[in-house]
Amino acid sequence: MRFLGALWVFSCVSAIAPIAHADTIPVRSGEHGDFTRIVVDVPGGTGWELGREGAVYELRLDRRDADFELGRVFVAIPRDRVSDVAALPGGGRLAITMGCDCHAKVFVTANGGVALDVREGASTEGAAYETPLPPFGEDTQTAEASGVPARRPASLAQVAPRPALADDHAVALPVSPPRAAAVLPLGAPALPLPPGLTSGPAFSAAPEEGHLDRRERAQAILLEQLSRAASQGLVEVETDLPRPARPGQGTETSQAETPERPETAERDAPEEPLRARTSVEAHLRLVDTADAVTSAGETCPPEDRFALGDWQSDLPPAAQIGQARQALIGEFDRPDPEKVRALARLYISLSMGA
């Protein structure tokens, strides 16, 4: 009976062992116009190192039981920049052969994979991953002979940062209002000065007309921007505040005692030396926003959102729809949000007779 039990346990372990040791790593690919991307979905916690010898990049993992799934590598890409991707003997080794005078930029993906962007042209001097790796098995044999642990390959954190996306891949991030909004009154901005500051030659009771006009224009600019900030949720407007009190009684200064203002270039400036905009506009780089608000102070959408005529071309409608539908699916069989938006705009433009 004990013999049968031991035999049953041995059979279960023998059946599970190949599954536990078999670790197939997917290798994906994608064509991006000016570069070709190869992504190796390295499992978490796996060390790796990358080097180049001649036209071949070698990715070497610290796991010899790893295998690579290469069946769909050249389904999405041609063999122009990358001519071959193959596993090397010994396990955990992958060779990526260049098909041109190209170099690879390496970064780590969001899920921990190793990505190579293969671009045409030689690499810069001293670039990472452009030197050959040590001969396979040499480090292990040396370590076993000397009793020193073998050198562990670089971890996923020891990799060059991801390159900046091109302009056509840029993503517009939403602008969130601050958590704590300020409470600002939108009443008359002319606040009284402290009693100690109401007298003296520096404060004239009768400002010149030109100076008053400039102050009123500055006041109008600030009030307009406060209205825009309120419409964007950046401030809360308190409309029930009491009106400001009258200035305190102080020593009055007659107009005759007021010294004349020196003529300066600032007074003759053709434009106001004042620019005001909200943090949302500063983020979106809105420079000329004079006509970008409604009479209620709400921000107007950009004009290109309503240019229905620009959302289609001169081709027949069937040809335009066919081209737009073919471009929906991008890399790794995933829909491209910009292409989906373009197709939706095309349907709107055609259906509304623009």
Short mmCIF file of C-alpha atoms in Angstrom, two decimals:
data_model
loop_
_atom_site.label_atom_id
_atom_site.label_comp_id
_atom_site.label_asym_id
_atom_site.label_seq_id
_atom_site.Cartn_x
_atom_site.Cartn_y
_atom_site.Cartn_z
CA MET A 1 0.00 0.00 0.00
CA ARG A 2 2.85 2.37 0.83
CA PHE A 3 4.46 1.51 -2.49
CA LEU A 4 1.29 2.43 -4.40
CA GLY A 5 1.02 5.74 -2.50
CA ALA A 6 4.62 6.66 -3.24
CA LEU A 7 4.13 5.74 -6.89
CA TRP A 8 1.06 7.96 -7.10
CA VAL A 9 2.92 10.93 -5.59
CA PHE A 10 5.86 10.40 -7.96
CA SER A 11 3.50 10.33 -10.95
CA CYS A 12 1.86 13.62 -9.91
CA VAL A 13 5.20 15.33 -9.40
CA SER A 14 6.47 14.07 -12.75
CA ALA A 15 3.39 15.42 -14.51
CA ILE A 16 3.56 18.83 -12.84
CA ALA A 17 7.33 19.35 -13.13
CA PRO A 18 7.42 20.09 -16.89
CA ILE A 19 4.61 22.62 -16.47
CA ALA A 20 6.34 24.34 -13.57
CA HIS A 21 9.65 24.61 -15.40
CA ALA A 22 8.23 25.53 -18.81
CA ASP A 23 8.20 29.34 -18.97
CA THR A 24 7.43 30.71 -22.42
CA ILE A 25 8.05 34.44 -22.79
CA PRO A 26 6.05 36.26 -25.50
CA VAL A 27 7.97 38.39 -27.97
CA ARG A 28 5.88 41.11 -29.63
CA SER A 29 6.60 43.55 -32.43
CA GLY A 30 5.24 46.68 -34.05
CA GLU A 31 6.06 49.04 -36.91
CA HIS A 32 6.05 52.77 -36.11
CA GLY A 33 7.16 54.49 -39.30
CA ASP A 34 10.66 55.64 -38.44
CA PHE A 35 11.43 52.78 -36.05
CA THR A 36 10.60 49.13 -35.40
CA ARG A 37 9.76 47.99 -31.87
CA ILE A 38 10.55 44.60 -30.36
CA VAL A 39 9.12 43.89 -26.88
CA VAL A 40 10.16 40.92 -24.74
CA ASP A 41 7.71 40.41 -21.86
CA VAL A 42 10.29 39.44 -19.26
CA PRO A 43 8.67 38.01 -16.08
CA GLY A 44 8.90 40.09 -12.94
CA GLY A 45 11.98 39.55 -10.82
CA THR A 46 14.03 38.22 -13.73
CA GLY A 47 17.48 39.70 -14.23
CA TRP A 48 18.74 40.38 -17.72
CA GLU A 49 21.57 41.95 -19.68
CA LEU A 50 21.85 43.14 -23.26
CA GLY A 51 24.81 43.53 -25.55
CA ARG A 52 25.73 43.79 -29.20
CA GLU A 53 28.29 42.09 -31.36
CA GLY A 54 28.31 43.03 -35.02
CA ALA A 55 24.74 43.21 -36.29
CA VAL A 56 23.27 41.07 -33.49
CA TYR A 57 21.84 42.21 -30.17
CA GLU A 58 21.76 39.45 -27.54
CA LEU A 59 19.29 39.54 -24.65
CA ARG A 60 20.46 37.18 -21.91
CA LEU A 61 18.24 36.31 -18.94
CA ASP A 62 19.39 34.84 -15.64
CA ARG A 63 16.99 31.93 -16.13
CA ARG A 64 18.05 29.01 -18.27
CA ASP A 65 14.57 27.41 -18.22
CA ALA A 66 13.01 30.31 -20.17
CA ASP A 67 11.83 29.90 -23.74
CA PHE A 68 10.54 32.50 -26.21
CA GLU A 69 7.34 32.60 -28.26
CA LEU A 70 8.44 33.90 -31.67
CA GLY A 71 5.57 32.78 -33.92
CA ARG A 72 4.05 36.24 -34.51
CA VAL A 73 7.12 38.46 -34.52
CA PHE A 74 7.16 39.08 -38.28
CA VAL A 75 3.40 39.22 -38.73
CA ALA A 76 3.29 42.94 -37.90
CA ILE A 77 6.74 44.05 -39.15
CA PRO A 78 8.82 43.58 -42.30
CA ARG A 79 12.40 42.37 -42.26
CA ASP A 80 13.91 45.73 -43.25
CA ARG A 81 15.34 46.90 -39.93
CA VAL A 82 15.08 43.60 -38.04
CA SER A 83 15.96 40.66 -40.25
CA ASP A 84 15.72 37.83 -37.70
CA VAL A 85 14.73 37.10 -34.10
CA ALA A 86 15.77 33.68 -32.79
CA ALA A 87 16.46 31.87 -29.53
CA LEU A 88 20.07 30.87 -28.87
CA PRO A 89 21.26 27.58 -27.37
CA GLY A 90 21.53 27.34 -23.61
CA GLY A 91 18.12 28.74 -22.66
CA GLY A 92 17.14 32.29 -21.75
CA ARG A 93 19.03 33.81 -24.70
CA LEU A 94 17.52 35.77 -27.58
CA ALA A 95 19.30 37.08 -30.69
CA ILE A 96 17.89 40.10 -32.56
CA THR A 97 19.65 40.56 -35.91
CA MET A 98 19.70 43.96 -37.62
CA GLY A 99 18.83 44.11 -41.30
CA CYS A 100 20.40 47.53 -41.90
CA ASP A 101 22.86 49.99 -40.41
CA CYS A 102 20.64 50.46 -37.35
CA HIS A 103 20.86 50.87 -33.59
CA ALA A 104 18.45 50.17 -30.74
CA LYS A 105 17.14 52.42 -27.99
CA VAL A 106 16.23 50.31 -24.94
CA PHE A 107 13.64 51.01 -22.24
CA VAL A 108 11.40 49.14 -19.81
CA THR A 109 7.67 48.92 -20.53
CA ALA A 110 4.93 49.55 -17.99
CA ASN A 111 4.55 45.83 -17.25
CA GLY A 112 8.29 45.28 -16.83
CA GLY A 113 9.15 44.05 -20.31
CA VAL A 114 12.28 44.95 -22.26
CA ALA A 115 11.61 47.04 -25.39
CA LEU A 116 14.03 47.80 -28.23
CA ASP A 117 13.24 50.62 -30.67
CA VAL A 118 15.35 49.89 -33.75
CA ARG A 119 16.16 53.02 -35.74
CA GLU A 120 18.29 53.57 -38.81
CA GLY A 121 21.75 55.03 -38.37
CA ALA A 122 24.71 54.33 -36.15
CA SER A 123 24.47 54.66 -32.39
CA THR A 124 26.11 57.50 -30.51
CA GLU A 125 29.54 57.01 -29.01
CA GLY A 126 29.40 55.42 -25.57
CA ALA A 127 25.75 54.37 -25.91
CA ALA A 128 24.51 51.65 -23.61
CA TYR A 129 24.15 48.03 -24.73
CA GLU A 130 26.47 48.46 -27.73
CA THR A 131 29.31 46.29 -26.37
CA PRO A 132 29.48 42.48 -26.59
CA LEU A 133 28.44 40.33 -23.65
CA PRO A 134 30.98 37.92 -22.15
CA PRO A 135 31.02 34.47 -23.79
CA PHE A 136 28.08 32.39 -22.67
CA GLY A 137 28.95 30.11 -19.74
CA GLU A 138 32.30 31.79 -19.07
CA ASP A 139 31.12 33.65 -15.96
CA THR A 140 29.42 30.57 -14.56
CA GLN A 141 32.44 28.31 -15.07
CA THR A 142 34.78 30.90 -13.52
CA ALA A 143 32.49 31.35 -10.55
CA GLU A 144 32.21 27.60 -9.94
CA ALA A 145 35.99 27.21 -10.06
CA SER A 146 36.68 30.12 -7.69
CA GLY A 147 33.72 29.70 -5.37
CA VAL A 148 32.51 33.26 -6.08
CA PRO A 149 28.84 33.67 -7.06
CA ALA A 150 28.27 34.41 -10.72
CA ARG A 151 27.60 37.99 -11.77
CA ARG A 152 23.89 38.71 -11.82
CA PRO A 153 22.61 40.50 -14.92
CA ALA A 154 21.24 44.00 -14.70
CA SER A 155 17.85 44.36 -13.11
CA LEU A 156 14.93 46.08 -14.75
CA ALA A 157 15.65 49.25 -12.80
CA GLN A 158 19.14 49.56 -14.28
CA VAL A 159 18.11 50.60 -17.74
CA ALA A 160 18.12 53.80 -19.73
CA PRO A 161 14.97 55.91 -19.31
CA ARG A 162 12.23 55.62 -21.86
CA PRO A 163 12.78 58.01 -24.77
CA ALA A 164 10.49 60.98 -25.18
CA LEU A 165 7.52 60.41 -27.47
CA ALA A 166 7.33 62.24 -30.75
CA ASP A 167 4.82 65.03 -31.22
CA ASP A 168 2.40 62.71 -32.98
CA HIS A 169 2.37 60.44 -29.94
CA ALA A 170 1.91 63.20 -27.45
CA VAL A 171 -0.94 62.78 -25.02
CA ALA A 172 -2.92 65.73 -23.68
CA LEU A 173 -3.39 65.33 -19.91
CA PRO A 174 -6.54 66.67 -18.23
CA VAL A 175 -6.08 69.73 -16.05
CA SER A 176 -7.56 69.19 -12.60
CA PRO A 177 -8.62 72.15 -10.49
CA PRO A 178 -6.90 72.55 -7.12
CA ARG A 179 -8.45 70.72 -4.19
CA ALA A 180 -8.85 73.85 -2.07
CA ALA A 181 -10.29 76.71 -4.10
CA ALA A 182 -9.73 80.26 -3.00
CA VAL A 183 -12.70 82.50 -2.15
CA LEU A 184 -12.31 85.85 -3.89
CA PRO A 185 -14.89 88.66 -4.11
CA LEU A 186 -15.76 90.07 -7.49
CA GLY A 187 -17.03 93.40 -6.18
CA ALA A 188 -15.37 96.76 -6.45
CA PRO A 189 -11.62 96.18 -6.17
CA ALA A 190 -10.84 99.64 -4.79
CA LEU A 191 -10.00 98.78 -1.16
CA PRO A 192 -9.28 101.48 1.44
CA LEU A 193 -5.72 102.12 2.51
CA PRO A 194 -4.76 102.08 6.17
CA PRO A 195 -5.13 105.48 7.83
CA GLY A 196 -1.38 105.88 8.15
CA LEU A 197 -0.92 105.56 4.39
CA THR A 198 -3.63 107.90 3.16
CA SER A 199 -1.56 111.05 3.58
CA GLY A 200 1.70 112.18 2.12
CA PRO A 201 2.91 113.25 -1.27
CA ALA A 202 3.14 109.69 -2.61
CA PHE A 203 -0.67 109.28 -2.65
CA SER A 204 -2.49 111.89 -4.65
CA ALA A 205 -6.18 112.49 -4.03
CA ALA A 206 -6.63 113.52 -7.66
CA PRO A 207 -4.75 111.12 -9.97
CA GLU A 208 -4.17 112.18 -13.50
CA GLU A 209 -6.68 111.12 -16.12
CA GLY A 210 -4.21 108.97 -18.09
CA HIS A 211 -3.11 107.13 -14.99
CA LEU A 212 -6.76 106.53 -14.03
CA ASP A 213 -7.52 105.05 -17.46
CA ARG A 214 -4.60 102.66 -17.17
CA ARG A 215 -5.75 101.57 -13.73
CA GLU A 216 -9.29 100.99 -14.94
CA ARG A 217 -8.03 98.90 -17.85
CA ALA A 218 -5.87 96.85 -15.49
CA GLN A 219 -8.89 96.41 -13.24
CA ALA A 220 -10.97 95.20 -16.20
CA ILE A 221 -8.27 92.69 -17.18
CA LEU A 222 -8.07 91.26 -13.67
CA LEU A 223 -11.86 91.07 -13.32
CA GLU A 224 -12.13 89.27 -16.66
CA GLN A 225 -9.51 86.72 -15.61
CA LEU A 226 -11.21 86.18 -12.26
CA SER A 227 -14.44 85.49 -14.15
CA ARG A 228 -12.64 83.00 -16.39
CA ALA A 229 -11.04 81.34 -13.35
CA ALA A 230 -14.46 81.01 -11.75
CA SER A 231 -15.91 79.41 -14.90
CA GLN A 232 -13.01 76.93 -14.92
CA GLY A 233 -13.55 75.94 -11.30
CA LEU A 234 -10.33 77.47 -10.03
CA VAL A 235 -11.95 79.90 -7.58
CA GLU A 236 -15.27 80.19 -5.78
CA VAL A 237 -17.04 83.51 -6.08
CA GLU A 238 -18.62 84.99 -2.95
CA THR A 239 -21.21 87.54 -4.09
CA ASP A 240 -22.80 88.37 -0.71
CA LEU A 241 -19.82 90.15 0.83
CA PRO A 242 -20.48 93.62 2.31
CA ARG A 243 -19.22 96.59 0.38
CA PRO A 244 -15.83 97.93 1.51
CA ALA A 245 -15.88 100.71 4.07
CA ARG A 246 -14.94 104.28 3.28
CA PRO A 247 -11.29 105.18 3.67
CA GLY A 248 -10.39 106.42 7.15
CA GLN A 249 -10.05 110.08 7.85
CA GLY A 250 -6.49 111.25 7.36
CA THR A 251 -4.55 114.32 6.48
CA GLU A 252 -5.80 115.52 3.11
CA THR A 253 -3.27 116.58 0.57
CA SER A 254 -4.28 119.28 -1.82
CA GLN A 255 -3.65 119.04 -5.51
CA ALA A 256 -1.31 122.00 -5.28
CA GLU A 257 0.89 120.18 -2.79
CA THR A 258 1.07 117.10 -4.96
CA PRO A 259 4.39 116.92 -6.81
CA GLU A 260 4.25 116.59 -10.55
CA ARG A 261 4.71 113.11 -11.94
CA PRO A 262 7.83 112.69 -14.03
CA GLU A 263 7.31 111.95 -17.66
CA THR A 264 8.35 108.36 -18.27
CA ALA A 265 8.30 106.05 -21.21
CA GLU A 266 5.90 103.79 -19.30
CA ARG A 267 3.12 106.39 -19.42
CA ASP A 268 3.43 106.58 -23.20
CA ALA A 269 3.51 102.81 -23.68
CA PRO A 270 1.16 101.76 -26.50
CA GLU A 271 0.01 98.64 -24.64
CA GLU A 272 -0.73 97.77 -21.06
CA PRO A 273 2.33 96.30 -19.27
CA LEU A 274 0.03 93.69 -17.74
CA ARG A 275 -0.81 90.14 -18.75
CA ALA A 276 -3.27 87.99 -16.82
CA ARG A 277 -4.34 84.41 -17.41
CA THR A 278 -5.52 81.44 -15.37
CA SER A 279 -3.47 78.36 -14.58
CA VAL A 280 -5.55 76.34 -17.06
CA GLU A 281 -4.69 78.77 -19.86
CA ALA A 282 -1.02 78.79 -18.83
CA HIS A 283 -0.97 74.98 -19.04
CA LEU A 284 -2.67 74.97 -22.44
CA ARG A 285 -0.46 77.87 -23.66
CA LEU A 286 -3.39 80.06 -24.62
CA VAL A 287 -1.79 83.38 -25.51
CA ASP A 288 -4.53 85.29 -27.32
CA THR A 289 -7.77 84.49 -25.51
CA ALA A 290 -9.64 87.77 -25.94
CA ASP A 291 -12.41 86.09 -27.97
CA ALA A 292 -12.22 82.68 -26.25
CA VAL A 293 -14.95 83.30 -23.66
CA THR A 294 -18.69 83.77 -23.83
CA SER A 295 -20.57 86.68 -22.32
CA ALA A 296 -21.12 84.50 -19.23
CA GLY A 297 -17.37 83.98 -18.81
CA GLU A 298 -17.35 80.35 -19.99
CA THR A 299 -14.44 79.07 -22.06
CA CYS A 300 -15.21 78.44 -25.73
CA PRO A 301 -14.05 75.17 -27.34
CA PRO A 302 -11.40 75.53 -30.07
CA GLU A 303 -12.66 76.21 -33.58
CA ASP A 304 -11.23 72.98 -35.03
CA ARG A 305 -13.86 71.02 -33.09
CA PHE A 306 -16.54 72.49 -35.35
CA ALA A 307 -14.67 72.52 -38.68
CA LEU A 308 -16.71 69.67 -40.18
CA GLY A 309 -15.43 70.39 -43.66
CA ASP A 310 -11.86 69.64 -42.60
CA TRP A 311 -12.78 66.17 -41.35
CA GLN A 312 -13.03 64.67 -44.86
CA SER A 313 -11.01 64.69 -48.05
CA ASP A 314 -11.84 64.92 -51.76
CA LEU A 315 -11.97 61.13 -52.18
CA PRO A 316 -15.30 59.34 -52.60
CA PRO A 317 -17.04 58.64 -49.28
CA ALA A 318 -16.64 54.88 -49.64
CA ALA A 319 -12.88 55.22 -50.15
CA GLN A 320 -12.53 57.55 -47.17
CA ILE A 321 -14.48 55.21 -44.90
CA GLY A 322 -12.47 52.21 -46.10
CA GLN A 323 -9.14 53.90 -45.40
CA ALA A 324 -10.28 55.10 -41.99
CA ARG A 325 -11.52 51.63 -40.99
CA GLN A 326 -8.27 49.99 -42.10
CA ALA A 327 -6.29 52.36 -39.89
CA LEU A 328 -8.32 51.61 -36.74
CA ILE A 329 -6.16 48.73 -35.50
CA GLY A 330 -2.61 49.60 -34.53
CA GLU A 331 0.21 47.79 -32.83
CA PHE A 332 -0.59 44.49 -31.05
CA ASP A 333 -4.12 44.47 -32.57
CA ARG A 334 -5.24 47.32 -30.35
CA PRO A 335 -7.50 50.17 -31.54
CA ASP A 336 -5.78 53.51 -31.98
CA PRO A 337 -7.84 56.17 -30.11
CA GLU A 338 -6.87 58.90 -32.60
CA LYS A 339 -7.93 56.72 -35.56
CA VAL A 340 -11.25 55.90 -33.86
CA ARG A 341 -11.82 59.61 -33.34
CA ALA A 342 -10.95 60.35 -36.97
CA LEU A 343 -13.47 57.74 -38.19
CA ALA A 344 -16.19 59.17 -35.94
CA ARG A 345 -15.47 62.66 -37.26
CA LEU A 346 -15.64 61.37 -40.82
CA TYR A 347 -19.07 59.84 -40.20
CA ILE A 348 -20.29 63.12 -38.69
CA SER A 349 -18.89 65.19 -41.55
CA LEU A 350 -20.38 62.94 -44.24
CA SER A 351 -23.76 62.55 -42.57
CA MET A 352 -24.23 66.28 -41.96
CA GLY A 353 -23.39 67.13 -45.56
CA ALA A 354 -20.38 69.31 -44.88
#
